[in-house]
Coordinates of C-alpha atoms in Angstrom, one line a residue:
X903 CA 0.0 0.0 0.0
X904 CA 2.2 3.0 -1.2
X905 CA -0.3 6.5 -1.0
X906 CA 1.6 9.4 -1.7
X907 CA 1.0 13.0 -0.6
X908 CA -0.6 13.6 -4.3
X909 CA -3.2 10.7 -3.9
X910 CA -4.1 11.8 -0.4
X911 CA -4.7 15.2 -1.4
X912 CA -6.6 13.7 -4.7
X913 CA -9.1 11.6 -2.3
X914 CA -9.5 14.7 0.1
X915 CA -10.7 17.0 -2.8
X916 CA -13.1 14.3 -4.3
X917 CA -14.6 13.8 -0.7
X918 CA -14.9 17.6 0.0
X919 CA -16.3 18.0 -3.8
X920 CA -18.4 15.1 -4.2
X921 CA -17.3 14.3 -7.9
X922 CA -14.0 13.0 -9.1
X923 CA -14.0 15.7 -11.9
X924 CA -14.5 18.6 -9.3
X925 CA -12.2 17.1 -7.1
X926 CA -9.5 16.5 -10.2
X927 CA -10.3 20.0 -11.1
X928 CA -9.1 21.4 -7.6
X929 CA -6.2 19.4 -7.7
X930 CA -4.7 19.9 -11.4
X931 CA -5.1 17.0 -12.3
X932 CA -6.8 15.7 -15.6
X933 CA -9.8 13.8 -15.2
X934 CA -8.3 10.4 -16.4
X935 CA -5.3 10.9 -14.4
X936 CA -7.2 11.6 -11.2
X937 CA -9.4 8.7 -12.0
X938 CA -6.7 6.0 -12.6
X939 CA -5.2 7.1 -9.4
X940 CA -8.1 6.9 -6.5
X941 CA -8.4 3.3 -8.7
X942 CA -4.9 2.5 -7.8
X943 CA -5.5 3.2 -4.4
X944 CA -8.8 0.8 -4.5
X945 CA -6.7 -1.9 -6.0
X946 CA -3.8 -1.5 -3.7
X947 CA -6.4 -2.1 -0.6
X948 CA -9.1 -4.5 -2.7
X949 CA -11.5 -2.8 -1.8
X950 CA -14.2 0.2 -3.1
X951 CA -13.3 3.7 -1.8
X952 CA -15.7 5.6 -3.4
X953 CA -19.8 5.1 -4.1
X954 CA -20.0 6.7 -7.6
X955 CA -23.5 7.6 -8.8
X956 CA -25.4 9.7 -11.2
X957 CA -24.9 12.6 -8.7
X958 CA -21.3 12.2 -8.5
X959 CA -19.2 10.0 -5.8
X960 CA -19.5 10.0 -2.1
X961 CA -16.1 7.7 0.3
X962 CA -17.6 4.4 1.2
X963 CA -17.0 3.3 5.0
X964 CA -13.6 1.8 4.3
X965 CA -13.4 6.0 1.8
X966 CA -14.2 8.1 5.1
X967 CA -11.2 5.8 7.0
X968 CA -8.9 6.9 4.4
X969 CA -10.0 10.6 4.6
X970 CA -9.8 10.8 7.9
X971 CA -6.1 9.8 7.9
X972 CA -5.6 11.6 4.9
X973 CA -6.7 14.8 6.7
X974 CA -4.1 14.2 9.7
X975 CA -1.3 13.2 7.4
X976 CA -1.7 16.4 5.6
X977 CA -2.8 19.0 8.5
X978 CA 0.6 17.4 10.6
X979 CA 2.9 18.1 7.4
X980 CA 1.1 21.9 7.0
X981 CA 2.2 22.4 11.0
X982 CA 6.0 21.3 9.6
X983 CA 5.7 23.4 7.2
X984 CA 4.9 26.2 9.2
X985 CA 7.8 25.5 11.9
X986 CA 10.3 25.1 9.2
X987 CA 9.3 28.0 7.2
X988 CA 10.5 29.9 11.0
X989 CA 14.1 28.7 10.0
X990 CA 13.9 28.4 6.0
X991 CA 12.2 31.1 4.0
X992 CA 10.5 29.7 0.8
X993 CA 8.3 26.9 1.8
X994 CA 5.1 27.3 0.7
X995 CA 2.0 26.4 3.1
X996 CA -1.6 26.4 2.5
X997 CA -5.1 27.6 4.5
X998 CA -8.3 26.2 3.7
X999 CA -10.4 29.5 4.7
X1000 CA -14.6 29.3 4.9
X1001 CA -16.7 32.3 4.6
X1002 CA -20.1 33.3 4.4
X1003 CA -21.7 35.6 2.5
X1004 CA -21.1 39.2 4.2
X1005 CA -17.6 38.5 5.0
X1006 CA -16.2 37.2 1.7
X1007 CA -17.8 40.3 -0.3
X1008 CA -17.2 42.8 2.5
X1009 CA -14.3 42.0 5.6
X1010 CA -12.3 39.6 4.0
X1011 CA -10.8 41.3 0.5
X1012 CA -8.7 44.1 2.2
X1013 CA -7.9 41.4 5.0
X1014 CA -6.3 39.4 3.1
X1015 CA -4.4 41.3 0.3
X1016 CA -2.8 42.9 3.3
X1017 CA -1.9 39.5 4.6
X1018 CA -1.4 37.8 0.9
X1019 CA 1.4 40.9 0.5
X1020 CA 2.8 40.3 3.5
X1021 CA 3.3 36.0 3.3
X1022 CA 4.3 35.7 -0.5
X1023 CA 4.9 32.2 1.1
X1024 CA 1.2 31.2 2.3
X1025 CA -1.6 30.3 -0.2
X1026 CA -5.4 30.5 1.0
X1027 CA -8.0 28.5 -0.2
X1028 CA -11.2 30.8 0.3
X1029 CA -14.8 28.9 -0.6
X1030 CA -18.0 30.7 0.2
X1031 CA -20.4 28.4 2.2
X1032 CA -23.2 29.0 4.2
X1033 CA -22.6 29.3 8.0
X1034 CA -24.1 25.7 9.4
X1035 CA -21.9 24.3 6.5
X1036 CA -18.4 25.9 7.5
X1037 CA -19.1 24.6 10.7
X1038 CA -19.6 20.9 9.5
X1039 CA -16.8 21.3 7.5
X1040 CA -14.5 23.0 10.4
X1041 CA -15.0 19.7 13.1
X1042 CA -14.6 17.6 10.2
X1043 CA -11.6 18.8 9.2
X1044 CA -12.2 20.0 5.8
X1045 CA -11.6 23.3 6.3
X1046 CA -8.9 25.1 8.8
X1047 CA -10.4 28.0 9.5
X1048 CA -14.0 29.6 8.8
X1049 CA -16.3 32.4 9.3
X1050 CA -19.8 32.3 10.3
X1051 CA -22.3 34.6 11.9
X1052 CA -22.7 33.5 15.9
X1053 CA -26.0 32.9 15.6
X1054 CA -25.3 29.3 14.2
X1055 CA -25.1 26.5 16.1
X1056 CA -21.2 26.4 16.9
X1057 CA -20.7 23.1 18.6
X1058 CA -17.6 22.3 20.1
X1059 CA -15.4 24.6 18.0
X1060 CA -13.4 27.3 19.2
X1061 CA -14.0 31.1 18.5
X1062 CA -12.8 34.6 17.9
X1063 CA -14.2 37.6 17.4
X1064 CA -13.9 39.0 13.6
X1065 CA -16.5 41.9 12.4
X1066 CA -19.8 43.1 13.2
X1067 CA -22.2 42.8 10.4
X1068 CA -25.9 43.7 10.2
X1069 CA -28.2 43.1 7.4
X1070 CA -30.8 45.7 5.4
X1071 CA -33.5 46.2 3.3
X1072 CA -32.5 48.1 0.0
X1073 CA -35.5 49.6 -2.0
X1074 CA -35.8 52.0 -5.1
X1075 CA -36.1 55.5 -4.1
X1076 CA -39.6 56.1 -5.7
X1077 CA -40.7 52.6 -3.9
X1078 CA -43.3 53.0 -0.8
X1079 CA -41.4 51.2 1.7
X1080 CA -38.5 53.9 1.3
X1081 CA -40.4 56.1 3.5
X1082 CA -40.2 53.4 6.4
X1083 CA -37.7 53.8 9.0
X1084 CA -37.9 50.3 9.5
X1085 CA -39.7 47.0 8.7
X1086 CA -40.2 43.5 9.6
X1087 CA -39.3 40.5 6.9
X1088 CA -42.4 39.0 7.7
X1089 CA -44.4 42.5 6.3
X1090 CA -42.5 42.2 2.7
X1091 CA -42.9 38.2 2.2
X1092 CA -45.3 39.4 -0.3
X1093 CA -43.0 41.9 -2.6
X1094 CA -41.3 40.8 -5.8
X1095 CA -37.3 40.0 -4.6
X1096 CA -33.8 40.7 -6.3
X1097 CA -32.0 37.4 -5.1
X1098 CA -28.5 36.5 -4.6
X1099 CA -27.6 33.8 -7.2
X1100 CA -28.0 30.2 -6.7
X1101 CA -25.2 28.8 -3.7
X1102 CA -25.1 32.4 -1.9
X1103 CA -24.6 31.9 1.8
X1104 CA -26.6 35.3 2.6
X1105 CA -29.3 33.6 0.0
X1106 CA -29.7 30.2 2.1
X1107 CA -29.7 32.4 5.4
X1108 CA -33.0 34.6 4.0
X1109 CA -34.4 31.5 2.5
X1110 CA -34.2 29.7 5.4
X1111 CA -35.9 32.9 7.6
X1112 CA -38.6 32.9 5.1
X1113 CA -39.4 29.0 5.2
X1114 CA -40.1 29.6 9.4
X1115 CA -42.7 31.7 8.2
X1116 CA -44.2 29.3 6.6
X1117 CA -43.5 31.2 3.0
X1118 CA -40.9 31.4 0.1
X1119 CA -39.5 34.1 -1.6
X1120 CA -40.2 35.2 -5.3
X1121 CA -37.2 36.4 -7.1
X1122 CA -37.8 38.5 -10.2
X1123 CA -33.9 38.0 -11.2
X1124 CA -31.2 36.7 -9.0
X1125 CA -27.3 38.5 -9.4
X1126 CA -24.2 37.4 -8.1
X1127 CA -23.0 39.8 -5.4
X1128 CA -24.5 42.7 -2.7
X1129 CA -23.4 45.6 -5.1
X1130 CA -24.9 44.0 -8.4
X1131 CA -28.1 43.3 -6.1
X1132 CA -28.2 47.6 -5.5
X1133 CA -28.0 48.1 -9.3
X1134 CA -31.0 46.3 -9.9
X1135 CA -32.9 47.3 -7.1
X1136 CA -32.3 51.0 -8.3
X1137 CA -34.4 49.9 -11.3
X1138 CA -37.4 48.8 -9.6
X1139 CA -37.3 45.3 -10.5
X1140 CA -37.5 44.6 -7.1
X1141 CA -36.5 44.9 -3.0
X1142 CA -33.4 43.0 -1.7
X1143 CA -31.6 42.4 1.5
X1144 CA -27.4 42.7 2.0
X1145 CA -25.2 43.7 4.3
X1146 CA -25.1 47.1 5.4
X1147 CA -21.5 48.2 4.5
X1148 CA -22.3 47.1 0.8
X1149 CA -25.5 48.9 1.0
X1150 CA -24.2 52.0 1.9
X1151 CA -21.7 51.5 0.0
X1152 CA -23.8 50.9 -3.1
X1153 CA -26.0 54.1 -2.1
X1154 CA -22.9 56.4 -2.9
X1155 CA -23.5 56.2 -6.9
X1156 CA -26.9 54.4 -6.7
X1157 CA -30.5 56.0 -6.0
X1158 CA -31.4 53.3 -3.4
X1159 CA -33.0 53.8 0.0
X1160 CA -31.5 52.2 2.7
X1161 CA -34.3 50.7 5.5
X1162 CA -33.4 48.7 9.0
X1163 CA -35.1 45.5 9.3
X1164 CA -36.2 45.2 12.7
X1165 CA -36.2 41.2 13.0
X1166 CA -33.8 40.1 15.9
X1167 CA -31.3 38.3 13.7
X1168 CA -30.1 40.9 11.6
X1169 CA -27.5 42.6 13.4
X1170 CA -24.7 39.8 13.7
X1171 CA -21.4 38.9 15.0
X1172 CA -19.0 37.3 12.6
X1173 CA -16.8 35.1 14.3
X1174 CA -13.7 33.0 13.1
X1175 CA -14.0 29.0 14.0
X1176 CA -11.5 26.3 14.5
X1177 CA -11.6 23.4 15.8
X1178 CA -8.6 24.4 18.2
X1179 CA -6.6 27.4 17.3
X1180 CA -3.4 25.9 19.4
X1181 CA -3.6 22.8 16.6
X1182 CA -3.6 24.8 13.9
X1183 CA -0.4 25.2 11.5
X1184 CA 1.8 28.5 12.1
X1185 CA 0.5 29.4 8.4
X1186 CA -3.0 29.5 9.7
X1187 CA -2.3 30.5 13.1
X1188 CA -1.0 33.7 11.5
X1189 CA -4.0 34.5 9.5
X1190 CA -5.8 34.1 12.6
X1191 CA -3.8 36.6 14.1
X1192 CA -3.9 39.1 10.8
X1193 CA -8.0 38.8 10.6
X1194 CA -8.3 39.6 14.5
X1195 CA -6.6 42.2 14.6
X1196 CA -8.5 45.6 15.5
X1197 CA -10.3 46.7 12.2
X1198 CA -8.7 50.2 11.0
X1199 CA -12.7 51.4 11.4
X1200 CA -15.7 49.6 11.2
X1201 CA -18.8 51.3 9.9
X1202 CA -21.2 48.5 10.7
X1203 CA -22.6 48.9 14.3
X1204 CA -23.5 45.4 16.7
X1205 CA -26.4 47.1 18.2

Protein backbone atom coordinates (compact mmCIF):
# COMPACT_ATOMS: atom_id res chain seq x y z
CA UNK A 1 0.00 0.00 0.00
CA UNK A 2 2.20 3.04 -1.21
CA UNK A 3 -0.28 6.55 -1.04
CA UNK A 4 1.58 9.41 -1.67
CA UNK A 5 1.01 12.99 -0.57
CA UNK A 6 -0.65 13.61 -4.34
CA UNK A 7 -3.17 10.70 -3.93
CA UNK A 8 -4.06 11.83 -0.43
CA UNK A 9 -4.75 15.16 -1.43
CA UNK A 10 -6.61 13.65 -4.72
CA UNK A 11 -9.07 11.57 -2.30
CA UNK A 12 -9.51 14.67 0.11
CA UNK A 13 -10.66 16.96 -2.79
CA UNK A 14 -13.10 14.32 -4.25
CA UNK A 15 -14.62 13.76 -0.71
CA UNK A 16 -14.94 17.61 -0.02
CA UNK A 17 -16.30 17.96 -3.81
CA UNK A 18 -18.39 15.07 -4.15
CA UNK A 19 -17.32 14.30 -7.94
CA UNK A 20 -13.95 12.97 -9.14
CA UNK A 21 -13.98 15.68 -11.94
CA UNK A 22 -14.50 18.55 -9.31
CA UNK A 23 -12.22 17.10 -7.05
CA UNK A 24 -9.51 16.55 -10.21
CA UNK A 25 -10.27 20.02 -11.10
CA UNK A 26 -9.06 21.39 -7.61
CA UNK A 27 -6.20 19.36 -7.67
CA UNK A 28 -4.74 19.92 -11.36
CA UNK A 29 -5.08 17.01 -12.32
CA UNK A 30 -6.83 15.68 -15.62
CA UNK A 31 -9.77 13.76 -15.18
CA UNK A 32 -8.29 10.45 -16.41
CA UNK A 33 -5.29 10.91 -14.40
CA UNK A 34 -7.23 11.61 -11.23
CA UNK A 35 -9.37 8.73 -12.03
CA UNK A 36 -6.66 6.04 -12.58
CA UNK A 37 -5.23 7.06 -9.40
CA UNK A 38 -8.12 6.87 -6.52
CA UNK A 39 -8.44 3.27 -8.73
CA UNK A 40 -4.85 2.49 -7.80
CA UNK A 41 -5.54 3.16 -4.36
CA UNK A 42 -8.76 0.81 -4.49
CA UNK A 43 -6.70 -1.94 -5.97
CA UNK A 44 -3.76 -1.48 -3.65
CA UNK A 45 -6.37 -2.13 -0.64
CA UNK A 46 -9.08 -4.55 -2.70
CA UNK A 47 -11.50 -2.82 -1.84
CA UNK A 48 -14.19 0.18 -3.08
CA UNK A 49 -13.32 3.74 -1.83
CA UNK A 50 -15.65 5.61 -3.38
CA UNK A 51 -19.75 5.10 -4.07
CA UNK A 52 -20.03 6.71 -7.55
CA UNK A 53 -23.51 7.63 -8.79
CA UNK A 54 -25.39 9.75 -11.22
CA UNK A 55 -24.87 12.63 -8.71
CA UNK A 56 -21.29 12.21 -8.52
CA UNK A 57 -19.23 9.99 -5.77
CA UNK A 58 -19.51 9.99 -2.05
CA UNK A 59 -16.15 7.69 0.26
CA UNK A 60 -17.57 4.40 1.22
CA UNK A 61 -16.96 3.29 4.98
CA UNK A 62 -13.63 1.80 4.30
CA UNK A 63 -13.41 6.04 1.81
CA UNK A 64 -14.23 8.11 5.08
CA UNK A 65 -11.20 5.79 6.99
CA UNK A 66 -8.95 6.95 4.40
CA UNK A 67 -10.02 10.58 4.61
CA UNK A 68 -9.77 10.84 7.91
CA UNK A 69 -6.11 9.77 7.88
CA UNK A 70 -5.63 11.65 4.91
CA UNK A 71 -6.69 14.81 6.68
CA UNK A 72 -4.14 14.18 9.65
CA UNK A 73 -1.33 13.25 7.39
CA UNK A 74 -1.65 16.43 5.63
CA UNK A 75 -2.77 18.96 8.48
CA UNK A 76 0.57 17.35 10.63
CA UNK A 77 2.93 18.14 7.41
CA UNK A 78 1.06 21.87 7.03
CA UNK A 79 2.23 22.38 11.04
CA UNK A 80 6.02 21.26 9.57
CA UNK A 81 5.73 23.42 7.17
CA UNK A 82 4.91 26.15 9.18
CA UNK A 83 7.78 25.49 11.86
CA UNK A 84 10.28 25.14 9.16
CA UNK A 85 9.35 28.00 7.17
CA UNK A 86 10.50 29.94 10.96
CA UNK A 87 14.09 28.67 9.97
CA UNK A 88 13.91 28.41 6.00
CA UNK A 89 12.18 31.05 3.96
CA UNK A 90 10.53 29.68 0.81
CA UNK A 91 8.31 26.93 1.82
CA UNK A 92 5.13 27.26 0.71
CA UNK A 93 1.95 26.43 3.07
CA UNK A 94 -1.58 26.37 2.49
CA UNK A 95 -5.09 27.64 4.48
CA UNK A 96 -8.32 26.21 3.71
CA UNK A 97 -10.36 29.50 4.66
CA UNK A 98 -14.62 29.26 4.91
CA UNK A 99 -16.68 32.32 4.65
CA UNK A 100 -20.12 33.29 4.37
CA UNK A 101 -21.66 35.63 2.49
CA UNK A 102 -21.14 39.20 4.19
CA UNK A 103 -17.59 38.53 4.96
CA UNK A 104 -16.20 37.18 1.73
CA UNK A 105 -17.77 40.26 -0.28
CA UNK A 106 -17.20 42.82 2.52
CA UNK A 107 -14.31 41.97 5.57
CA UNK A 108 -12.32 39.57 4.03
CA UNK A 109 -10.80 41.29 0.54
CA UNK A 110 -8.74 44.09 2.24
CA UNK A 111 -7.85 41.40 4.95
CA UNK A 112 -6.29 39.41 3.13
CA UNK A 113 -4.43 41.32 0.35
CA UNK A 114 -2.79 42.90 3.25
CA UNK A 115 -1.89 39.48 4.61
CA UNK A 116 -1.36 37.79 0.93
CA UNK A 117 1.43 40.95 0.49
CA UNK A 118 2.83 40.26 3.53
CA UNK A 119 3.27 35.96 3.33
CA UNK A 120 4.27 35.72 -0.52
CA UNK A 121 4.90 32.15 1.11
CA UNK A 122 1.24 31.23 2.34
CA UNK A 123 -1.56 30.25 -0.20
CA UNK A 124 -5.41 30.50 1.02
CA UNK A 125 -8.04 28.54 -0.16
CA UNK A 126 -11.20 30.83 0.30
CA UNK A 127 -14.82 28.89 -0.63
CA UNK A 128 -18.01 30.69 0.24
CA UNK A 129 -20.41 28.43 2.18
CA UNK A 130 -23.18 28.98 4.21
CA UNK A 131 -22.56 29.25 7.96
CA UNK A 132 -24.10 25.69 9.37
CA UNK A 133 -21.86 24.26 6.53
CA UNK A 134 -18.40 25.94 7.54
CA UNK A 135 -19.09 24.57 10.73
CA UNK A 136 -19.65 20.87 9.52
CA UNK A 137 -16.84 21.32 7.47
CA UNK A 138 -14.45 22.96 10.42
CA UNK A 139 -15.04 19.69 13.10
CA UNK A 140 -14.59 17.56 10.23
CA UNK A 141 -11.62 18.83 9.17
CA UNK A 142 -12.24 19.98 5.80
CA UNK A 143 -11.61 23.29 6.34
CA UNK A 144 -8.89 25.05 8.82
CA UNK A 145 -10.41 27.95 9.54
CA UNK A 146 -14.01 29.59 8.77
CA UNK A 147 -16.31 32.43 9.29
CA UNK A 148 -19.83 32.29 10.34
CA UNK A 149 -22.32 34.59 11.85
CA UNK A 150 -22.69 33.45 15.89
CA UNK A 151 -26.04 32.86 15.62
CA UNK A 152 -25.31 29.32 14.20
CA UNK A 153 -25.15 26.52 16.13
CA UNK A 154 -21.18 26.40 16.93
CA UNK A 155 -20.74 23.14 18.60
CA UNK A 156 -17.60 22.31 20.07
CA UNK A 157 -15.41 24.63 17.95
CA UNK A 158 -13.44 27.32 19.25
CA UNK A 159 -14.04 31.10 18.50
CA UNK A 160 -12.76 34.65 17.94
CA UNK A 161 -14.17 37.63 17.38
CA UNK A 162 -13.88 39.01 13.64
CA UNK A 163 -16.54 41.89 12.44
CA UNK A 164 -19.79 43.13 13.18
CA UNK A 165 -22.16 42.82 10.40
CA UNK A 166 -25.91 43.74 10.17
CA UNK A 167 -28.24 43.14 7.38
CA UNK A 168 -30.76 45.70 5.44
CA UNK A 169 -33.47 46.19 3.32
CA UNK A 170 -32.50 48.07 -0.05
CA UNK A 171 -35.55 49.57 -2.03
CA UNK A 172 -35.84 51.98 -5.05
CA UNK A 173 -36.10 55.46 -4.06
CA UNK A 174 -39.59 56.10 -5.74
CA UNK A 175 -40.72 52.61 -3.94
CA UNK A 176 -43.26 52.97 -0.80
CA UNK A 177 -41.36 51.18 1.74
CA UNK A 178 -38.55 53.92 1.30
CA UNK A 179 -40.42 56.11 3.54
CA UNK A 180 -40.19 53.35 6.38
CA UNK A 181 -37.74 53.77 9.02
CA UNK A 182 -37.94 50.33 9.47
CA UNK A 183 -39.66 47.03 8.69
CA UNK A 184 -40.18 43.54 9.60
CA UNK A 185 -39.26 40.49 6.92
CA UNK A 186 -42.45 38.97 7.66
CA UNK A 187 -44.43 42.46 6.27
CA UNK A 188 -42.49 42.22 2.69
CA UNK A 189 -42.87 38.23 2.23
CA UNK A 190 -45.29 39.40 -0.29
CA UNK A 191 -42.99 41.90 -2.64
CA UNK A 192 -41.31 40.84 -5.82
CA UNK A 193 -37.26 40.04 -4.62
CA UNK A 194 -33.82 40.72 -6.32
CA UNK A 195 -32.01 37.44 -5.06
CA UNK A 196 -28.55 36.47 -4.57
CA UNK A 197 -27.61 33.83 -7.19
CA UNK A 198 -28.01 30.23 -6.72
CA UNK A 199 -25.25 28.82 -3.67
CA UNK A 200 -25.12 32.41 -1.93
CA UNK A 201 -24.57 31.94 1.81
CA UNK A 202 -26.56 35.33 2.61
CA UNK A 203 -29.31 33.59 -0.04
CA UNK A 204 -29.66 30.18 2.11
CA UNK A 205 -29.69 32.37 5.36
CA UNK A 206 -33.00 34.56 3.99
CA UNK A 207 -34.38 31.47 2.48
CA UNK A 208 -34.20 29.70 5.42
CA UNK A 209 -35.86 32.87 7.62
CA UNK A 210 -38.62 32.88 5.13
CA UNK A 211 -39.35 28.97 5.16
CA UNK A 212 -40.12 29.63 9.38
CA UNK A 213 -42.72 31.70 8.24
CA UNK A 214 -44.18 29.25 6.63
CA UNK A 215 -43.47 31.22 2.95
CA UNK A 216 -40.91 31.40 0.15
CA UNK A 217 -39.54 34.10 -1.64
CA UNK A 218 -40.20 35.25 -5.27
CA UNK A 219 -37.23 36.40 -7.13
CA UNK A 220 -37.79 38.49 -10.17
CA UNK A 221 -33.90 38.04 -11.22
CA UNK A 222 -31.20 36.72 -8.97
CA UNK A 223 -27.31 38.48 -9.39
CA UNK A 224 -24.24 37.36 -8.15
CA UNK A 225 -22.96 39.82 -5.39
CA UNK A 226 -24.53 42.66 -2.70
CA UNK A 227 -23.40 45.63 -5.15
CA UNK A 228 -24.94 43.98 -8.43
CA UNK A 229 -28.12 43.26 -6.07
CA UNK A 230 -28.20 47.59 -5.54
CA UNK A 231 -28.01 48.12 -9.32
CA UNK A 232 -30.96 46.31 -9.91
CA UNK A 233 -32.93 47.32 -7.07
CA UNK A 234 -32.26 50.95 -8.31
CA UNK A 235 -34.43 49.93 -11.35
CA UNK A 236 -37.39 48.81 -9.58
CA UNK A 237 -37.33 45.28 -10.48
CA UNK A 238 -37.52 44.61 -7.10
CA UNK A 239 -36.51 44.91 -2.96
CA UNK A 240 -33.44 43.03 -1.69
CA UNK A 241 -31.56 42.45 1.54
CA UNK A 242 -27.41 42.72 1.97
CA UNK A 243 -25.16 43.68 4.27
CA UNK A 244 -25.12 47.08 5.40
CA UNK A 245 -21.52 48.17 4.51
CA UNK A 246 -22.31 47.06 0.84
CA UNK A 247 -25.48 48.88 1.00
CA UNK A 248 -24.22 51.97 1.91
CA UNK A 249 -21.65 51.46 -0.04
CA UNK A 250 -23.76 50.88 -3.13
CA UNK A 251 -26.00 54.12 -2.08
CA UNK A 252 -22.91 56.36 -2.91
CA UNK A 253 -23.46 56.25 -6.89
CA UNK A 254 -26.92 54.37 -6.68
CA UNK A 255 -30.51 56.00 -6.00
CA UNK A 256 -31.41 53.28 -3.45
CA UNK A 257 -32.99 53.76 -0.01
CA UNK A 258 -31.52 52.15 2.66
CA UNK A 259 -34.29 50.71 5.52
CA UNK A 260 -33.44 48.74 8.96
CA UNK A 261 -35.06 45.52 9.33
CA UNK A 262 -36.23 45.18 12.67
CA UNK A 263 -36.20 41.17 12.99
CA UNK A 264 -33.76 40.10 15.88
CA UNK A 265 -31.34 38.26 13.69
CA UNK A 266 -30.15 40.86 11.65
CA UNK A 267 -27.47 42.58 13.43
CA UNK A 268 -24.68 39.80 13.69
CA UNK A 269 -21.44 38.87 15.05
CA UNK A 270 -19.04 37.35 12.63
CA UNK A 271 -16.77 35.12 14.30
CA UNK A 272 -13.68 33.02 13.06
CA UNK A 273 -13.99 29.04 14.04
CA UNK A 274 -11.51 26.29 14.49
CA UNK A 275 -11.59 23.38 15.79
CA UNK A 276 -8.58 24.36 18.15
CA UNK A 277 -6.60 27.37 17.31
CA UNK A 278 -3.41 25.88 19.37
CA UNK A 279 -3.61 22.79 16.58
CA UNK A 280 -3.55 24.84 13.95
CA UNK A 281 -0.42 25.19 11.53
CA UNK A 282 1.79 28.54 12.07
CA UNK A 283 0.49 29.36 8.42
CA UNK A 284 -2.97 29.48 9.70
CA UNK A 285 -2.30 30.51 13.10
CA UNK A 286 -1.05 33.66 11.46
CA UNK A 287 -3.99 34.54 9.45
CA UNK A 288 -5.82 34.09 12.57
CA UNK A 289 -3.76 36.61 14.09
CA UNK A 290 -3.93 39.09 10.81
CA UNK A 291 -7.96 38.76 10.63
CA UNK A 292 -8.27 39.59 14.50
CA UNK A 293 -6.59 42.19 14.64
CA UNK A 294 -8.55 45.56 15.51
CA UNK A 295 -10.32 46.71 12.25
CA UNK A 296 -8.73 50.19 11.02
CA UNK A 297 -12.70 51.35 11.37
CA UNK A 298 -15.69 49.58 11.22
CA UNK A 299 -18.79 51.26 9.88
CA UNK A 300 -21.24 48.51 10.66
CA UNK A 301 -22.56 48.91 14.30
CA UNK A 302 -23.55 45.41 16.68
CA UNK A 303 -26.38 47.14 18.16
Amino acid sequence: MRFDLTDLRLFLHVAETGSITAGAERSAMALASASARIRGMEDALGIPLLERGRRGARPTPAGRAVVHHARLVLHQLERMRGELNEYARGLKGHVRLLSNTAAINEFLPDALAVFLAANPNIDIDLEERASHAIVEAVAAGLADLGVVADMVDLGGLEIRPFRSDRLVLVVAKDHPLAAQSSVAFADILDEPFVGLSSGSALQEYLNAHAARAGRSLSFRVRVRGPIALCRVVERGVGIGIVPETAALRAAESSAIQVVSLSDSWAPRLLVLCARRFDDLSAHARRLVDELTAPAPSNPVSPD
